[in-house]
Each structure stands twice: as structure tokens, then as C-alpha cells.
Amino acid sequence: MNDQQLLRYSRHILLEQIGIEGQQRLLDARVLIIGLGGLGSPAALYLAASGVGQLTLCDHDTVELSNLQRQIIHRSSAIGLPKVGSAQAALQDINPEVECIALAVRADAGQLAELVAGADTVLDCSDNFATRYAVNRACLAQRKPLVSGAAIKFDGQVAVFDFRRADASCYNCLFPEDSLAAELRCATTGVFAPLVGIIGTLQAAEALKLLAGIERGLSGKLLTIDALDMNIMRSNLSKDPACSICGNSF
Ligand SMILES: [Zn+2]
């Protein structure tokens, strides 16, 4: 690290759990962020500000007026532009040292496999079950840690599936694909703006710890937030031996 970097990251370096070594790990790290909406916005901002070396941003959508209530990485001037381009500009402005790769695509299984293979940690900031199952499969196959987040109305959740561990449960253990209730989308049901900020920020926090080698946090746990009563609960996740996705993988 040069003097500018030592200064920029000094408040992380001062933390005994991070220090020079942990900060260097962040600078060397590559993170894949799926979705640059309500969750991906704060997550990407904190990862870039923290100096994560490479961020790959994946989202096929463009910025709309109704996004701006909560997707805080985007500005009014970006309406109509691809979300990944808008996000990339904001991130480079905060920290020009971060390499930002903007992919305005809806990644299919083959592309996801390739993108996950090139990442140290994956953040699922998407807003639909199809993407969540596809990302879960890709991370399990490549044994890459997955930080999953979701938020709807006033309810949010974060879970970390560290597939480097043989006993890790997966997203499908938690929400089996074949027993799904009807999908709720914030486009039709609404979502409380700061809730996505809280959830996305928690995703960034968990990712930074995974990357820095801090083995504490939500690995193997599910954190749920009811933002009306502001009730936060943490529970253990257990691997379902009969899970159709990870049951026979190890
Ligand atoms: Zn499973």
C-alpha cells in the first residue's frame, strides 16, 4: 500500500481484526454483485469505499423514476440509463482505485458459472426467486461464499452460505424451490426505503468480513428484520440432507 492508500483506509487498518493484512486482502479481492437495485446500491457503495479491488456489477435493468426512492446509488440524471453504468460512475467517483466491471445482462447459467468462478465472494442482491436459485446453484458448484439478501414491505433477511465449508446449508435448504408461496415483488407490494439500505449494508458487512478473513458473523445463520417493530432475530440454518440442490453434493 502507498501513503494515499494507508490514509484512505486508515480507519480500517486501525481495527485489530482488519489491520494492514486484512485491508490488503480487501484490495486483492474480487466480488460479484448480482442486482444494482435497493440492496446492491448500498452494498456496492460500501464495498467500493472499503477498497475491494474488483467489483463486477451485473444487472440488465435501466434506472426508472420509481427506483430513486430507495436505490441510492442512482441519481435523477441517470433515469433511462443502464443501472450498471450509473452505479459504475458513482463507485469510480467515490474510489477510482476500484476496478468496476459493468455487465448490463441478465446472466444465464453459463455466464453465472463463469462470473462466480472469477469472484472470491458473491452478493445476491436480486429481487426474484429464479435468480436466487440460479446464483445459489452456481456458488455451490464453485464452492464460493454467497451473501444473500431480500426485502419486501417492512420485512428483510440476510443469510450467509459459506460453500467453502462442507456442512454449509444452501438457499434451497431454507426455501425449497418446489414449495414456494407466490412470489412478492416490490413493484406491486411496496418496500420501505431504509429497509433495503439496512439489508444491503449488512450484506456488505458480511462480505467484507469474509474477504478479510474474519470468521465471525452470519455464516450458517439467517438474520430477519421486521422494520415496523424494528425487531431483529438471528437463527441457525441447518443443511437439509434431502435438499434437491446440495443434499448429495458432499
Ligand atoms: Zn440445500
XYZ file of N, CA and C and ligand atoms in Angstrom:
751
model
N 0.837 -1.201 0.000
C 0.000 0.000 0.000
C 0.876 1.257 0.000
N 0.471 2.247 -0.806
C 1.195 3.518 -0.792
C 0.621 4.438 0.313
N 1.215 5.625 0.468
C 0.792 6.526 1.547
C -0.680 6.921 1.434
N -1.117 7.178 0.180
C -2.516 7.559 -0.035
C -3.466 6.444 0.411
N -3.087 5.229 0.101
C -3.936 4.090 0.493
C -3.934 3.909 2.011
N -2.761 4.070 2.610
C -2.674 3.939 4.078
C -3.581 4.961 4.754
N -3.662 6.164 4.146
C -4.516 7.208 4.699
C -5.993 6.920 4.426
N -6.299 6.581 3.169
C -7.698 6.329 2.784
C -8.314 5.226 3.641
N -7.534 4.174 3.892
C -8.096 3.014 4.603
C -7.688 2.971 6.076
N -7.185 4.105 6.606
C -6.609 4.098 7.959
C -7.594 3.647 9.032
N -8.884 3.984 8.863
C -9.839 3.618 9.925
C -10.163 2.126 9.910
N -9.921 1.468 8.817
C -9.998 0.001 8.804
C -8.705 -0.593 9.354
N -7.588 0.002 8.953
C -6.279 -0.528 9.359
C -6.124 -0.456 10.881
N -6.759 0.562 11.483
C -6.690 0.706 12.942
C -7.443 -0.401 13.684
N -8.361 -1.048 13.003
C -9.110 -2.129 13.654
C -8.224 -3.367 13.741
N -8.090 -3.922 14.955
C -7.166 -5.055 15.100
C -7.621 -6.257 14.279
N -8.955 -6.380 14.050
C -9.444 -7.541 13.281
C -9.158 -7.383 11.782
N -8.855 -6.189 11.327
C -8.557 -5.975 9.901
C -7.062 -5.680 9.730
N -6.601 -4.534 10.203
C -5.172 -4.222 10.111
C -4.693 -4.131 8.675
N -3.380 -4.023 8.498
C -2.783 -3.931 7.158
C -3.069 -5.191 6.351
N -2.962 -6.310 7.019
C -3.119 -7.593 6.312
C -4.544 -7.760 5.781
N -5.532 -7.447 6.641
C -6.926 -7.569 6.226
C -7.274 -6.584 5.119
N -6.756 -5.349 5.234
C -7.031 -4.349 4.203
C -6.408 -4.773 2.874
N -5.214 -5.352 2.935
C -4.581 -5.836 1.704
C -5.428 -6.935 1.051
N -6.018 -7.784 1.893
C -6.906 -8.821 1.348
C -8.090 -8.203 0.622
N -8.636 -7.110 1.194
C -9.752 -6.419 0.532
C -9.297 -5.848 -0.814
N -8.100 -5.262 -0.829
C -7.585 -4.667 -2.071
C -7.364 -5.734 -3.154
N -7.068 -6.947 -2.712
C -6.815 -8.037 -3.662
C -8.085 -8.797 -4.043
N -9.215 -8.434 -3.414
C -10.427 -9.254 -3.546
C -11.257 -8.898 -4.780
N -12.014 -9.894 -5.236
C -12.937 -9.721 -6.366
C -14.331 -10.133 -5.911
N -15.289 -9.245 -6.087
C -16.659 -9.506 -5.634
C -17.624 -9.379 -6.812
N -18.560 -10.309 -6.875
C -19.622 -10.260 -7.884
C -20.917 -9.802 -7.196
N -21.525 -8.746 -7.727
C -22.797 -8.247 -7.183
C -23.881 -8.462 -8.232
N -24.870 -9.285 -7.872
C -25.987 -9.549 -8.782
C -27.142 -8.641 -8.374
N -27.439 -7.647 -9.205
C -28.521 -6.707 -8.919
C -27.988 -5.405 -8.368
N -28.311 -4.301 -9.038
C -27.885 -2.963 -8.578
C -29.108 -2.112 -8.269
N -30.032 -2.725 -7.509
C -31.235 -2.032 -7.080
C -31.102 -1.590 -5.635
N -32.165 -1.819 -4.860
C -32.200 -1.349 -3.476
C -31.130 -1.958 -2.589
N -30.856 -3.249 -2.764
C -29.837 -3.925 -1.947
C -28.438 -3.699 -2.506
N -28.312 -3.815 -3.817
C -26.999 -3.681 -4.456
C -26.421 -2.280 -4.326
N -27.319 -1.270 -4.245
C -26.837 0.111 -4.150
C -25.955 0.342 -2.930
N -26.466 0.153 -1.704
C -25.606 0.384 -0.531
C -24.468 -0.624 -0.449
N -24.736 -1.863 -0.858
C -23.683 -2.884 -0.790
C -22.485 -2.462 -1.636
N -22.756 -2.047 -2.877
C -21.670 -1.661 -3.784
C -20.944 -0.414 -3.272
N -21.715 0.543 -2.739
C -21.089 1.769 -2.233
C -20.094 1.456 -1.114
N -20.491 0.610 -0.165
C -19.589 0.290 0.954
C -18.407 -0.564 0.507
N -18.629 -1.481 -0.421
C -17.508 -2.321 -0.872
C -16.482 -1.475 -1.626
N -16.962 -0.539 -2.449
C -16.037 0.326 -3.193
C -15.299 1.267 -2.238
N -16.043 1.875 -1.325
C -15.413 2.798 -0.377
C -14.368 2.069 0.472
N -14.634 0.788 0.750
C -13.715 -0.001 1.579
C -12.501 -0.498 0.805
N -12.499 -0.298 -0.507
C -11.319 -0.623 -1.282
C -11.258 -2.036 -1.847
N -12.411 -2.699 -1.941
C -12.411 -4.026 -2.577
C -11.880 -3.860 -4.009
N -10.883 -4.658 -4.361
C -10.120 -4.414 -5.584
C -10.920 -4.439 -6.860
N -11.811 -5.429 -6.986
C -12.569 -5.548 -8.235
C -14.037 -5.841 -7.934
N -14.919 -5.044 -8.501
C -16.361 -5.265 -8.352
C -16.944 -5.538 -9.730
N -17.599 -6.685 -9.876
C -18.321 -6.960 -11.112
C -19.797 -6.746 -10.831
N -20.385 -5.821 -11.599
C -21.781 -5.427 -11.401
C -22.621 -6.051 -12.499
N -23.656 -6.773 -12.120
C -24.470 -7.469 -13.117
C -25.949 -7.122 -12.927
N -26.530 -6.455 -13.908
C -27.954 -6.084 -13.857
C -28.364 -5.659 -15.266
N -29.480 -6.197 -15.765
C -29.891 -5.897 -17.142
C -30.803 -4.682 -17.227
N -31.206 -4.157 -16.057
C -32.246 -3.131 -15.995
C -31.720 -1.715 -16.224
N -32.658 -0.803 -16.521
C -32.319 0.622 -16.591
C -32.967 1.357 -15.405
N -32.434 2.520 -15.104
C -32.922 3.302 -13.957
C -34.276 3.929 -14.302
N -35.239 3.742 -13.390
C -36.567 4.344 -13.553
C -36.847 5.294 -12.399
N -37.778 6.219 -12.646
C -38.131 7.207 -11.605
C -38.538 6.531 -10.288
N -39.293 5.440 -10.391
C -39.789 4.768 -9.178
C -38.673 4.035 -8.412
N -37.488 3.910 -9.004
C -36.353 3.283 -8.312
C -35.700 4.230 -7.302
N -35.839 5.542 -7.578
C -34.995 6.512 -6.859
C -35.382 6.688 -5.396
N -36.550 6.215 -5.003
C -36.998 6.269 -3.607
C -36.072 5.465 -2.701
N -35.342 4.484 -3.239
C -34.542 3.601 -2.381
C -33.214 3.149 -2.990
N -33.048 3.260 -4.300
C -31.837 2.725 -4.941
C -30.790 3.836 -4.978
N -30.148 4.041 -3.823
C -29.447 5.298 -3.554
C -28.150 5.505 -4.341
N -27.736 4.509 -5.115
C -26.527 4.721 -5.924
C -26.872 5.514 -7.198
N -28.161 5.521 -7.578
C -28.592 6.161 -8.824
C -29.124 7.575 -8.575
N -28.865 8.442 -9.548
C -29.305 9.836 -9.472
C -30.423 10.091 -10.480
N -31.165 11.172 -10.279
C -32.248 11.526 -11.224
C -31.724 11.649 -12.651
N -30.486 12.135 -12.774
C -29.905 12.314 -14.114
C -29.642 10.982 -14.813
N -29.738 9.860 -14.080
C -29.443 8.550 -14.681
C -30.697 7.841 -15.181
N -31.862 8.474 -15.029
C -33.104 7.834 -15.492
C -32.977 7.482 -16.972
N -33.299 6.222 -17.284
C -33.199 5.748 -18.662
C -31.874 5.090 -18.991
N -30.871 5.276 -18.134
C -29.548 4.683 -18.386
C -29.461 3.300 -17.735
N -28.564 2.437 -18.230
C -28.380 1.133 -17.577
C -27.946 1.329 -16.115
N -28.527 0.506 -15.213
C -28.176 0.627 -13.796
C -26.693 0.380 -13.546
N -26.107 -0.570 -14.282
C -24.693 -0.874 -14.021
C -23.785 0.289 -14.413
N -24.165 1.021 -15.479
C -23.370 2.180 -15.889
C -23.486 3.307 -14.878
N -24.720 3.538 -14.417
C -24.971 4.566 -13.405
C -24.213 4.241 -12.118
N -24.273 2.970 -11.712
C -23.582 2.539 -10.486
C -22.067 2.650 -10.648
N -21.570 2.230 -11.807
C -20.125 2.276 -12.059
C -19.597 3.710 -11.921
N -20.344 4.671 -12.486
C -19.906 6.076 -12.417
C -19.843 6.547 -10.965
N -20.864 6.183 -10.169
C -20.896 6.607 -8.766
C -19.736 5.980 -7.985
N -19.468 4.708 -8.243
C -18.421 3.995 -7.492
C -17.036 4.533 -7.838
N -16.811 4.810 -9.126
C -15.500 5.324 -9.544
C -15.263 6.713 -8.965
N -16.361 7.456 -8.778
C -16.251 8.784 -8.206
C -15.835 8.695 -6.737
N -16.367 7.708 -6.020
C -16.013 7.521 -4.610
C -14.592 6.991 -4.476
N -14.266 5.983 -5.302
C -12.951 5.353 -5.182
C -12.425 4.911 -6.543
N -11.615 5.778 -7.185
C -11.114 5.479 -8.533
C -10.183 4.266 -8.570
N -9.720 3.823 -7.402
C -8.804 2.670 -7.379
C -9.510 1.351 -7.638
N -10.838 1.339 -7.429
C -11.588 0.091 -7.581
C -11.827 -0.182 -9.062
N -11.530 -1.407 -9.486
C -11.831 -1.793 -10.860
C -13.285 -2.239 -10.920
N -14.075 -1.507 -11.711
C -15.512 -1.789 -11.806
C -15.825 -2.373 -13.169
N -16.406 -3.553 -13.190
C -16.797 -4.167 -14.461
C -18.319 -4.149 -14.525
N -18.868 -3.469 -15.530
C -20.320 -3.295 -15.636
C -20.877 -4.222 -16.712
N -21.769 -5.127 -16.304
C -22.370 -6.066 -17.249
C -23.881 -5.858 -17.281
N -24.368 -5.234 -18.361
C -25.806 -4.962 -18.479
C -26.495 -6.164 -19.119
N -26.472 -7.276 -18.400
C -27.068 -8.514 -18.926
C -27.849 -9.215 -17.820
N -28.790 -10.052 -18.233
C -29.410 -10.986 -17.311
C -28.638 -12.290 -17.496
N -27.726 -12.594 -16.566
C -26.789 -13.696 -16.759
C -27.512 -15.041 -16.784
N -27.244 -15.851 -17.805
C -27.795 -17.211 -17.815
C -26.869 -18.124 -17.000
N -27.233 -19.396 -16.910
C -26.483 -20.308 -16.038
C -25.004 -20.385 -16.429
N -24.734 -20.407 -17.746
C -23.359 -20.500 -18.212
C -22.543 -19.267 -17.842
N -23.151 -18.086 -18.062
C -22.461 -16.833 -17.709
C -22.260 -16.734 -16.200
N -23.287 -17.162 -15.436
C -23.184 -17.109 -13.979
C -22.022 -17.980 -13.497
N -21.898 -19.164 -14.076
C -20.817 -20.076 -13.666
C -19.465 -19.399 -13.865
N -19.327 -18.716 -15.007
C -18.074 -18.049 -15.333
C -17.808 -16.869 -14.381
N -18.865 -16.097 -14.123
C -18.720 -14.923 -13.252
C -18.409 -15.345 -11.809
N -19.100 -16.372 -11.331
C -18.871 -16.841 -9.962
C -17.458 -17.403 -9.826
N -16.994 -18.089 -10.864
C -15.646 -18.663 -10.826
C -14.590 -17.570 -10.660
N -14.865 -16.393 -11.196
C -13.900 -15.300 -11.136
C -14.035 -14.433 -9.895
N -14.901 -14.817 -8.955
C -15.133 -13.990 -7.761
C -14.694 -14.728 -6.500
N -14.316 -13.949 -5.481
C -13.999 -14.536 -4.177
C -15.251 -14.670 -3.322
N -16.183 -13.740 -3.493
C -17.446 -13.744 -2.751
C -18.528 -13.183 -3.660
N -19.749 -13.701 -3.495
C -20.871 -13.287 -4.335
C -21.970 -12.682 -3.457
N -22.505 -11.542 -3.899
C -23.643 -10.927 -3.221
C -24.873 -11.072 -4.094
N -25.878 -11.769 -3.575
C -27.136 -11.851 -4.296
C -28.031 -10.715 -3.834
N -28.127 -9.697 -4.683
C -28.958 -8.522 -4.388
C -30.108 -8.461 -5.385
N -30.508 -9.617 -5.888
C -31.565 -9.657 -6.897
C -32.934 -9.558 -6.227
N -33.985 -9.506 -7.046
C -35.329 -9.312 -6.498
C -36.281 -10.412 -6.934
N -35.743 -11.573 -7.330
C -36.649 -12.642 -7.763
C -36.050 -14.016 -7.471
N -36.962 -14.985 -7.273
C -36.536 -16.319 -6.860
C -35.732 -17.041 -7.938
N -36.097 -16.852 -9.212
C -35.386 -17.559 -10.285
C -33.896 -17.235 -10.237
N -33.569 -15.943 -10.064
C -32.164 -15.544 -9.989
C -31.522 -16.101 -8.725
N -32.253 -16.048 -7.599
C -31.668 -16.526 -6.331
C -31.306 -18.004 -6.421
N -32.185 -18.818 -7.039
C -31.854 -20.242 -7.160
C -30.677 -20.453 -8.103
N -30.626 -19.686 -9.177
C -29.527 -19.840 -10.139
C -28.189 -19.441 -9.498
N -28.194 -18.357 -8.731
C -26.963 -17.898 -8.067
C -26.542 -18.914 -6.996
N -27.521 -19.437 -6.265
C -27.251 -20.459 -5.246
C -26.563 -21.674 -5.864
N -27.110 -22.131 -6.997
C -26.527 -23.304 -7.679
C -25.089 -23.022 -8.114
N -24.890 -21.852 -8.701
C -23.552 -21.522 -9.221
C -22.537 -21.417 -8.087
N -22.922 -20.801 -6.981
C -21.994 -20.637 -5.848
C -21.687 -21.985 -5.210
N -22.699 -22.837 -5.093
C -22.485 -24.177 -4.530
C -21.519 -24.974 -5.414
N -21.755 -24.922 -6.728
C -20.921 -25.683 -7.661
C -19.458 -25.243 -7.587
N -19.234 -23.941 -7.374
C -17.857 -23.409 -7.354
C -17.320 -23.279 -5.932
N -18.172 -23.630 -4.962
C -17.820 -23.507 -3.538
C -17.331 -22.107 -3.168
N -18.141 -21.127 -3.589
C -17.842 -19.727 -3.271
C -18.864 -19.220 -2.252
N -18.416 -18.421 -1.269
C -19.347 -17.890 -0.274
C -20.408 -16.997 -0.919
N -21.654 -17.193 -0.483
C -22.790 -16.431 -1.009
C -23.434 -15.641 0.123
N -23.540 -14.335 -0.079
C -24.220 -13.466 0.884
C -25.551 -13.071 0.251
N -26.620 -13.607 0.820
C -27.935 -13.468 0.212
C -28.779 -12.456 0.987
N -29.491 -11.596 0.264
C -30.352 -10.615 0.922
C -31.688 -10.502 0.210
N -32.714 -10.136 0.961
C -34.028 -9.916 0.377
C -34.811 -8.957 1.263
N -35.721 -8.196 0.632
C -36.549 -7.261 1.398
C -37.854 -7.017 0.655
N -38.928 -6.999 1.398
C -40.239 -6.712 0.824
C -41.092 -6.064 1.918
N -41.905 -5.086 1.549
C -42.718 -4.350 2.532
C -41.822 -3.860 3.679
N -42.042 -4.364 4.906
C -41.208 -3.964 6.051
C -40.354 -5.142 6.546
N -40.280 -6.224 5.767
C -39.569 -7.434 6.206
C -38.332 -7.682 5.355
N -37.234 -7.951 6.051
C -35.992 -8.213 5.328
C -35.243 -9.380 5.928
N -34.303 -9.935 5.159
C -33.491 -11.042 5.662
C -32.120 -11.056 5.003
N -31.166 -11.568 5.757
C -29.806 -11.773 5.244
C -29.352 -13.154 5.686
N -28.688 -13.885 4.803
C -28.111 -15.176 5.183
C -26.777 -15.328 4.468
N -25.843 -16.013 5.125
C -24.548 -16.285 4.501
C -24.387 -17.790 4.350
N -24.185 -18.223 3.100
C -23.947 -19.626 2.804
C -22.478 -19.746 2.396
N -21.656 -20.227 3.314
C -20.221 -20.321 3.003
C -19.922 -21.707 2.451
N -19.999 -21.808 1.127
C -19.872 -23.111 0.476
C -18.446 -23.656 0.492
N -17.513 -22.907 1.102
C -16.175 -23.474 1.306
C -16.243 -24.544 2.398
N -17.304 -24.496 3.195
C -17.496 -25.465 4.273
C -18.394 -26.603 3.798
N -17.992 -27.831 4.066
C -18.746 -28.991 3.590
C -20.127 -29.079 4.233
N -20.275 -28.518 5.459
C -21.568 -28.643 6.149
C -22.497 -27.458 5.883
N -22.127 -26.603 4.936
C -22.944 -25.409 4.681
C -24.305 -25.789 4.106
N -25.351 -25.148 4.627
C -26.664 -25.307 4.015
C -26.714 -24.386 2.800
N -27.772 -24.509 1.997
C -27.878 -23.642 0.820
C -29.223 -22.921 0.830
N -29.410 -22.019 -0.117
C -30.645 -21.227 -0.170
C -31.859 -22.138 -0.347
N -31.659 -23.234 -1.078
C -32.761 -24.159 -1.324
C -33.123 -24.974 -0.073
N -32.166 -25.181 0.842
C -32.491 -25.822 2.125
C -33.468 -24.942 2.897
N -33.263 -23.624 2.788
C -34.058 -22.646 3.528
C -35.425 -22.455 2.873
N -35.431 -22.258 1.570
C -36.670 -22.072 0.810
C -36.677 -23.048 -0.361
N -37.169 -24.281 -0.137
C -37.150 -25.273 -1.221
C -37.906 -24.774 -2.450
N -37.275 -24.973 -3.589
C -37.783 -24.410 -4.847
C -39.184 -24.920 -5.181
N -39.477 -26.175 -4.790
C -40.743 -26.775 -5.207
C -41.905 -26.467 -4.242
N -41.634 -25.762 -3.150
C -42.725 -25.494 -2.197
C -42.905 -23.995 -1.987
N -42.781 -23.266 -3.074
C -42.796 -21.810 -2.951
C -44.183 -21.211 -2.845
N -44.299 -20.264 -1.954
C -45.502 -19.436 -1.946
C -45.398 -18.472 -3.128
N -46.492 -17.806 -3.440
C -46.479 -16.849 -4.547
C -45.423 -15.782 -4.297
N -44.692 -15.467 -5.340
C -43.610 -14.501 -5.201
C -44.158 -13.083 -5.021
N -43.627 -12.388 -4.021
C -43.993 -10.987 -3.816
C -42.912 -10.114 -4.438
N -43.307 -9.156 -5.218
C -42.344 -8.230 -5.816
C -42.648 -6.833 -5.307
N -41.572 -6.056 -5.063
C -41.818 -4.719 -4.521
C -42.499 -3.820 -5.545
N -42.466 -4.216 -6.831
C -43.151 -3.432 -7.857
C -44.651 -3.390 -7.594
N -45.180 -4.442 -6.974
C -46.622 -4.484 -6.743
C -47.001 -4.377 -5.268
N -46.060 -4.673 -4.357
C -46.428 -4.683 -2.940
C -45.784 -3.557 -2.143
N -44.789 -2.910 -2.677
C -44.125 -1.824 -1.967
C -42.988 -2.301 -1.080
N -42.071 -1.403 -0.779
C -40.957 -1.712 0.121
C -40.502 -0.419 0.791
N -40.208 -0.520 2.073
C -39.802 0.616 2.902
C -38.346 0.964 2.569
N -38.111 2.211 2.144
C -36.810 2.580 1.588
C -35.609 2.233 2.477
N -35.592 2.645 3.766
C -34.382 2.370 4.559
C -34.150 0.884 4.822
N -35.217 0.068 4.686
C -35.038 -1.374 4.918
C -34.042 -1.965 3.922
N -34.162 -1.595 2.644
C -33.213 -2.142 1.670
C -31.801 -1.620 1.954
N -31.729 -0.403 2.514
C -30.415 0.129 2.913
C -29.802 -0.692 4.028
N -30.629 -1.055 5.009
C -30.150 -1.864 6.133
C -29.678 -3.227 5.636
N -30.500 -3.878 4.829
C -30.174 -5.229 4.361
C -28.929 -5.201 3.460
N -28.888 -4.272 2.512
C -27.729 -4.193 1.621
C -26.446 -3.874 2.371
N -26.563 -3.040 3.392
C -25.393 -2.690 4.203
C -24.915 -3.893 5.013
N -25.866 -4.684 5.537
C -25.493 -5.918 6.237
C -24.787 -6.881 5.277
N -25.246 -6.937 4.036
C -24.583 -7.802 3.053
C -23.135 -7.350 2.825
N -22.941 -6.040 2.731
C -21.576 -5.516 2.557
C -20.720 -5.876 3.768
N -21.286 -5.739 4.964
C -20.533 -6.036 6.189
C -20.103 -7.500 6.218
N -21.018 -8.398 5.875
C -20.681 -9.821 5.896
C -19.641 -10.150 4.824
N -19.787 -9.539 3.652
C -18.822 -9.792 2.576
C -17.427 -9.309 2.967
N -17.352 -8.120 3.556
C -16.040 -7.573 3.933
C -15.349 -8.484 4.954
N -16.122 -9.014 5.912
C -15.524 -9.905 6.908
C -15.054 -11.207 6.277
N -15.870 -11.763 5.378
C -15.456 -12.989 4.687
C -14.148 -12.757 3.942
N -14.062 -11.612 3.253
C -12.881 -11.317 2.431
C -11.653 -11.032 3.282
N -11.862 -10.375 4.428
C -10.731 -10.006 5.288
C -10.276 -11.170 6.162
N -11.032 -12.271 6.112
C -10.636 -13.439 6.893
C -11.126 -13.400 8.331
N -12.153 -12.590 8.597
C -12.740 -12.532 9.943
C -13.837 -13.588 10.022
N -13.602 -14.597 10.843
C -14.525 -15.734 10.838
C -15.626 -15.581 11.886
N -16.270 -14.439 11.868
C -17.401 -14.214 12.764
C -18.513 -13.561 11.965
N -19.767 -13.852 12.347
C -20.861 -13.209 11.639
C -21.979 -14.168 11.319
N -22.533 -14.032 10.118
C -23.774 -14.724 9.783
C -23.567 -16.010 9.006
N -22.345 -16.528 8.956
C -22.134 -17.778 8.229
C -22.975 -18.885 8.874
N -23.834 -19.520 8.070
C -24.712 -20.565 8.605
C -25.872 -20.032 9.422
N -26.116 -18.722 9.310
C -27.190 -18.102 10.092
C -28.133 -17.329 9.168
N -29.333 -17.130 9.671
C -30.315 -16.296 8.982
C -30.683 -15.155 9.913
N -30.574 -13.932 9.413
C -30.972 -12.766 10.195
C -32.236 -12.189 9.568
N -33.280 -12.032 10.366
C -34.504 -11.451 9.828
C -34.809 -10.144 10.564
N -35.338 -9.198 9.816
C -35.664 -7.886 10.378
C -37.114 -7.551 10.079
N -37.837 -7.185 11.116
C -39.160 -6.607 10.965
C -38.974 -5.118 11.224
N -39.003 -4.326 10.182
C -38.658 -2.907 10.305
C -39.816 -2.062 10.843
N -40.978 -2.663 11.043
C -42.076 -1.918 11.685
C -41.833 -1.838 13.189
N -41.662 -2.997 13.827
C -41.352 -3.011 15.263
C -39.855 -2.847 15.492
N -39.084 -2.909 14.426
C -37.625 -2.951 14.433
C -37.143 -4.089 15.340
N -37.647 -5.252 15.001
C -37.286 -6.471 15.713
C -36.312 -7.264 14.842
N -35.116 -7.520 15.379
C -34.086 -8.232 14.622
C -33.841 -9.584 15.273
N -33.910 -10.646 14.470
C -33.743 -12.001 15.010
C -32.699 -12.769 14.225
N -31.950 -13.603 14.932
C -30.922 -14.408 14.293
C -31.211 -15.863 14.597
N -31.187 -16.715 13.580
C -31.424 -18.133 13.835
C -30.405 -18.961 13.065
N -30.227 -20.205 13.518
C -29.262 -21.083 12.853
C -29.893 -21.726 11.626
N -29.085 -21.870 10.581
C -29.537 -22.588 9.393
C -28.979 -24.005 9.488
N -29.787 -24.970 9.110
C -29.213 -26.315 9.069
C -29.396 -26.921 7.694
N -28.387 -27.673 7.307
C -28.374 -28.305 5.995
C -29.460 -29.373 5.959
N -30.287 -29.347 4.907
C -31.335 -30.350 4.742
C -30.741 -31.531 3.969
N -30.604 -32.694 4.628
C -29.979 -33.835 3.937
C -30.755 -34.235 2.681
N -32.044 -33.872 2.649
C -32.870 -34.235 1.496
C -32.968 -33.098 0.472
N -32.169 -32.031 0.658
C -32.227 -30.888 -0.265
C -31.915 -31.345 -1.688
N -32.758 -30.904 -2.626
C -32.586 -31.353 -4.018
C -31.374 -30.706 -4.672
N -30.823 -29.667 -4.061
C -29.681 -28.975 -4.667
C -28.346 -29.384 -4.018
N -28.274 -29.345 -2.692
C -26.986 -29.596 -2.047
C -26.942 -30.930 -1.315
N -28.071 -31.649 -1.271
C -28.174 -32.858 -0.451
C -27.104 -33.901 -0.707
N -26.738 -34.093 -1.972
C -25.768 -35.157 -2.283
C -24.446 -34.621 -2.806
N -24.206 -33.343 -2.535
C -23.016 -32.728 -3.150
C -21.710 -33.110 -2.473
N -21.799 -33.451 -1.198
C -20.530 -33.660 -0.490
C -20.453 -35.057 0.092
Zn -29.514 -27.213 0.197
